[in-house]
XYZ file of C-alpha atoms in Angstrom:
320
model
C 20.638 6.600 -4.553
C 24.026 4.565 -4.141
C 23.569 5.139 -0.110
C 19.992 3.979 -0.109
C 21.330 0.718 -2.504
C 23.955 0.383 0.499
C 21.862 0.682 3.171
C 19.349 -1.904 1.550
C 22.029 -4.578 1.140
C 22.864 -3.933 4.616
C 19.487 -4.260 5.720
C 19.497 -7.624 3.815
C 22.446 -8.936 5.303
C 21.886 -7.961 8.508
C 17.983 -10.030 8.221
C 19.487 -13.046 6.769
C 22.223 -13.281 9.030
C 20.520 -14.920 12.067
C 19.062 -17.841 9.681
C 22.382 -19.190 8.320
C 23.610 -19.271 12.077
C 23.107 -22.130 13.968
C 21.549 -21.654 17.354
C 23.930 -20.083 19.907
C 22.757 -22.441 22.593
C 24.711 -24.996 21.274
C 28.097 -23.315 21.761
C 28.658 -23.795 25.150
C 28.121 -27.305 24.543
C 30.501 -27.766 21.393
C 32.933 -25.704 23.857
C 32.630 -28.019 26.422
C 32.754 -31.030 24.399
C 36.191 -29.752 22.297
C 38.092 -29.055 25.328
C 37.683 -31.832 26.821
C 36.673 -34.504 24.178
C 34.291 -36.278 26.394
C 30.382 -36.181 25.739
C 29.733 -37.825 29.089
C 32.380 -35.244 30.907
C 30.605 -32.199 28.901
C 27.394 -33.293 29.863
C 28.524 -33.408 33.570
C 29.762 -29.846 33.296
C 26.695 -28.678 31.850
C 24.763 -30.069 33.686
C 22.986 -31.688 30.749
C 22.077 -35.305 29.700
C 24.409 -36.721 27.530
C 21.886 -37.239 24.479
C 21.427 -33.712 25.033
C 24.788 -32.528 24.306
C 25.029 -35.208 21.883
C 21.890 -33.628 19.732
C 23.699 -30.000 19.946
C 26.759 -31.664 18.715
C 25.089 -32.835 15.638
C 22.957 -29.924 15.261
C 26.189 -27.880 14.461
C 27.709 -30.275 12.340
C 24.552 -30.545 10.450
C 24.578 -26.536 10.877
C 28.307 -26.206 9.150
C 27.636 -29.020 6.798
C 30.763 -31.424 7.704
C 31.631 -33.335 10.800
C 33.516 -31.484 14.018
C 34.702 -34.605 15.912
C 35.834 -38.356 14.720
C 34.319 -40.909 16.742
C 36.647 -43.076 17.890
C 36.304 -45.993 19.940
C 35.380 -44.721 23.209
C 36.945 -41.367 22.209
C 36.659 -38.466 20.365
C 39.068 -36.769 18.348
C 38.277 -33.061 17.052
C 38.480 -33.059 13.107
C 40.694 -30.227 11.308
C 37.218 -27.818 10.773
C 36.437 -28.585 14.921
C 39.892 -27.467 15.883
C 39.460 -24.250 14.038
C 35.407 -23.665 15.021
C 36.835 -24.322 18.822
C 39.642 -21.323 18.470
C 36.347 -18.703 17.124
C 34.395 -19.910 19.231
C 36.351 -20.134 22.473
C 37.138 -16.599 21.790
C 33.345 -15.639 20.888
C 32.788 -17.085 24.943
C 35.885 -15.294 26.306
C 34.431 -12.052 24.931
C 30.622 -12.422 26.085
C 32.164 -13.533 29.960
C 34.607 -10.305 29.499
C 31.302 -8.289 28.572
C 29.372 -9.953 31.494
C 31.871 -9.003 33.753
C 32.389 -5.776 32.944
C 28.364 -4.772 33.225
C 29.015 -6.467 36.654
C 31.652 -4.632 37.636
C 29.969 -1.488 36.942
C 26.860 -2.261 38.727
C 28.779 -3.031 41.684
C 30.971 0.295 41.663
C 27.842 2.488 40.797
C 25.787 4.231 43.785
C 22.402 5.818 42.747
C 21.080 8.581 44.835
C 17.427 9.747 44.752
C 16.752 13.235 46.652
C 14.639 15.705 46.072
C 15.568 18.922 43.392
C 16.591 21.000 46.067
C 18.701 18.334 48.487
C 20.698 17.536 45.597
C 21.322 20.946 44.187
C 22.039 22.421 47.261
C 23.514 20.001 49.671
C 24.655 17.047 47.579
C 26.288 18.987 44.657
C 28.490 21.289 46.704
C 29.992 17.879 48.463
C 30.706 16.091 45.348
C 34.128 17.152 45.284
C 34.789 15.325 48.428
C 33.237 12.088 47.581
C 35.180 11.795 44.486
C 38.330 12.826 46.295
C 37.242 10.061 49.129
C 36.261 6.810 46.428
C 37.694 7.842 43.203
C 36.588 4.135 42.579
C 33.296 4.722 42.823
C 30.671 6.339 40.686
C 27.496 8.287 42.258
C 24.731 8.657 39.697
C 21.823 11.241 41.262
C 18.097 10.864 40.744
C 16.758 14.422 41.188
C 12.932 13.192 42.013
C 10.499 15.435 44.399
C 8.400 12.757 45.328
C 8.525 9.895 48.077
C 8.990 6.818 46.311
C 10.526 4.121 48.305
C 14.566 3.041 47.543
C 13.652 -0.544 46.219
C 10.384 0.823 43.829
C 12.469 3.777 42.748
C 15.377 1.657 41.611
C 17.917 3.534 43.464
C 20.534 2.024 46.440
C 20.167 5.213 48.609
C 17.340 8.033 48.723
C 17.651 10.923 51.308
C 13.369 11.877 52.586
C 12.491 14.925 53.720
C 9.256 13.998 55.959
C 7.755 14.246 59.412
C 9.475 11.918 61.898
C 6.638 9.682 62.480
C 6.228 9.510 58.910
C 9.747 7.732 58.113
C 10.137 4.206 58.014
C 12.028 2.558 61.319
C 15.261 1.867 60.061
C 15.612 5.447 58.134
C 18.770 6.853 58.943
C 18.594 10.337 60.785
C 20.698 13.112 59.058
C 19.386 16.591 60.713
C 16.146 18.464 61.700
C 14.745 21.278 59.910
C 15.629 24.326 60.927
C 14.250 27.579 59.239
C 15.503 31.276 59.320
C 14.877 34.347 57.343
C 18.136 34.703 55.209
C 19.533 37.382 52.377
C 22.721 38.122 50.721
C 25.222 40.607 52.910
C 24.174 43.968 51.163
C 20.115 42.947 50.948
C 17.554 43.199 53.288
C 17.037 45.055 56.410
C 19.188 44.648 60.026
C 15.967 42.797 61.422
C 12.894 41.718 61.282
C 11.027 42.808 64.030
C 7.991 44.654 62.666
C 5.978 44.825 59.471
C 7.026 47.771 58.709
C 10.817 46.316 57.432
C 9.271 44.526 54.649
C 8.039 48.434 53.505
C 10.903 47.742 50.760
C 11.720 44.392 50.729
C 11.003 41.907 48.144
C 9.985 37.930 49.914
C 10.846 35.118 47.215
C 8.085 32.600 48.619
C 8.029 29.000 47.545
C 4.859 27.331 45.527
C 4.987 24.140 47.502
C 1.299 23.094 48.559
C 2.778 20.395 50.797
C 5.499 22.383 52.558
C 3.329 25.420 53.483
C 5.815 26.412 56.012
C 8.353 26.862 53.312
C 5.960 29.931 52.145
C 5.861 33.849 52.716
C 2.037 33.614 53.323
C 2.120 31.019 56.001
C 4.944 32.835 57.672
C 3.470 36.025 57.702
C -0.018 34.989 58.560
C 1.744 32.880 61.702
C 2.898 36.372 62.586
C -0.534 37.942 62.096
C 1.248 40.750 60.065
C -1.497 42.414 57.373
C 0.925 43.477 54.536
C 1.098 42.707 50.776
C 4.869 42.788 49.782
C 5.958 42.388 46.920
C 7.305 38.612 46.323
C 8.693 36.313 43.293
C 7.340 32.442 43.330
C 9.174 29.774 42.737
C 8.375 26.386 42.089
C 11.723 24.717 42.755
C 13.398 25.592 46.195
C 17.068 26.102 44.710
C 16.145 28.387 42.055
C 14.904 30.690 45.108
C 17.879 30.416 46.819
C 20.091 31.278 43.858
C 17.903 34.131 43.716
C 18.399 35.174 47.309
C 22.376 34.691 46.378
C 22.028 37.380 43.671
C 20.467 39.570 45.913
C 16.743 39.443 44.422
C 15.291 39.493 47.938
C 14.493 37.570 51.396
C 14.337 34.108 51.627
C 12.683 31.342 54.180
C 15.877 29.284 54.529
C 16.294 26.072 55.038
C 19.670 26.506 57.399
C 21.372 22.737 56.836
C 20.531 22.997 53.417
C 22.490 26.394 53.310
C 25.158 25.986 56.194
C 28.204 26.167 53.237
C 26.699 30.107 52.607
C 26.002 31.100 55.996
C 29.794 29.871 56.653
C 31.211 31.734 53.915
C 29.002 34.733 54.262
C 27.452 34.855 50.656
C 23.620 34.554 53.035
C 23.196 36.629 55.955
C 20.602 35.392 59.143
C 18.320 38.210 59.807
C 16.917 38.123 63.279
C 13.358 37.624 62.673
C 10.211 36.258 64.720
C 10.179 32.545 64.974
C 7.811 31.019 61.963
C 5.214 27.575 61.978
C 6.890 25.460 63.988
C 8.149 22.559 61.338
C 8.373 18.956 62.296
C 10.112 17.461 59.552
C 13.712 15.993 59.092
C 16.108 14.826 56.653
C 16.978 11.322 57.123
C 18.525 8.476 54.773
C 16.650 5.071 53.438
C 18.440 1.912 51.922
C 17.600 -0.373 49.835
C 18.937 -3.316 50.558
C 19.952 -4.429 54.141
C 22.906 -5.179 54.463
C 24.045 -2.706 51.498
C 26.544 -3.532 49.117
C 30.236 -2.912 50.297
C 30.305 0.249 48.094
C 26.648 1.157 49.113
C 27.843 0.981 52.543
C 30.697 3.012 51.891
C 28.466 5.711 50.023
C 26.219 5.598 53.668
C 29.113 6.044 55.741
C 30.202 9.166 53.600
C 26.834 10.720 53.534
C 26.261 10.485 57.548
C 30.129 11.694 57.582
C 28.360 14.984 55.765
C 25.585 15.538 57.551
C 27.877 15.129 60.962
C 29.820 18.320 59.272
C 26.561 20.057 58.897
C 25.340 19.973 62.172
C 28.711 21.295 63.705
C 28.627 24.110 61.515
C 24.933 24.776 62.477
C 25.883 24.849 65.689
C 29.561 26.846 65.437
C 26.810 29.206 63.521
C 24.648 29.352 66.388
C 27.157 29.973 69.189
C 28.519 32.825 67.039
């Protein structure tokens, strides 16, 4: 009972607060005016008409109930109850510029990042430790989002597509092609993939993705006009499957730049396998803003800097 007697005279307070203040669009005005005790010089700083910064003046004062300023022959003086309002409220301006300032300064250090699930949890996330290492200065905030919203819509500075080429806008930024390969962890899976017979055994983890078909066991094995019914898990989010395939749950369509870190370290195998559908889509990066923000651009350097380091090890991994 004594809290909800608290919390009512709080609730009070708090209401009638706001009507025994006087409007806070005067203070800048009364600011103004204190320092430099000058309606005409206020209202030129402002810009304001005098009258108007006159009216604010005496809107406080009737506000407080007692004059701020002595009117002097063509001066003003500030009265004992103005000199102490100007200290409070001074500092009440100091702190809401400090505030603005500091929202602005963290907007402008702040990158946002919109990829798809998989792009971010299984090329973005592994790199994270070198951004931070490269622009400790920086913050990167990732939007995990599947579908193809543009940059400026979306609300985000960067946004890494995965389309066909003629479906990306002119000034996208290419990253890499698709490349796809049938992968497994070291001690799954058979030598090769030549026949149907080597899937006698094998479990396929096949992607639910109606608008990447390739992506799926089905459309792969149908492409190779092989009549079998292996066994398979679905998934509905391409990095779940490939943690799977990491355990060692079964055979995976991989999507090779998206997995170069793996094949590198040899936690994923390549198992020679027919070629599948022939895939014409690519990973490129949009902005949104031209020209970016100095840490936007910074963020767009790094990112091309990693994609750069994927297709050399795509290619060391080819030559091997």
């Amino acid at each position: 009972a004594r809290c909800g007697t608290l919390w009512r005279s709080s609730c009070r307070l708090m209401c009638a607060m706001p009507e025994r203040l006087p409007p806070l669009d005067v203070l800048p005005g009364f600011v103004m005016v204190g320092r430099t005790l000058s309606m005409t010089r206020a209202a030129q700083a402002l810009c304001l008409s005098q009258s108007a910064v006159s009216r604010q003046i005496r809107q406080l004062e009737a506000a407080v109930g007692q004059p701020l300023f002595l009117r002097e022959h063509r001066a003003l003086r500030l009265t004992d109850a103005g000199a102490r309002l100007l200290l409070s409220a001074e500092a009440a301006l100091r702190a809401w510029q400090d505030g603005v300032a500091a929202l602005r300064d963290d907007a402008a250090r702040q990158i946002t990042v919109s990829a798809s699930i998989g792009v971010i949890g299984l090329w973005l996330l592994p790199r994270l430790g070198d951004w931070q290492a490269a622009h400790p200065q920086l913050d990167m905030r990732l939007l995990a989002d599947n579908r193809k919203r543009e940059p400026r819509a979306a609300g985000v500075d960067l946004a890494i597509r995965y389309d066909a080429a003629d479906a990306l806008p002119a000034d996208a930024l290419p990253l890499f092609d698709e490349t796809l390969a049938v992968v497994a962890s070291p001690q799954h899976g058979p030598a090769a993939l030549s026949q149907p017979a080597a899937l006698a055994d094998a479990t396929l983890l096949t992607f639910d993705s109606p608008a990447h078909p390739w992506l799926s066991w089905p459309h792969w094995l149908a492409a190779q006009g092989w009549r079998v019914a292996p066994r398979m898990l679905h998934f509905n989010q391409y990095d779940q499957l490939i943690h799977a395939a990491l355990a060692g749950q079964g055979l995976a369509l991989g999507r090779l730049p998206l997995l170069a870190p793996w094949l590198a370290n040899g936690r994923l195998r390549r198992i020679p396998a027919p070629a599948g559908p022939v895939c014409r889509h690519r990973y490129a990066l949009l902005r949104a803003a031209e020209p970016p923000s100095p840490a936007v651009a910074q963020a767009v350097e790094w990112v091309l800097s990693q994609a750069a380091q994927t297709r050399r090890t795509l290619q060391a991994l080819a030559s091997d």
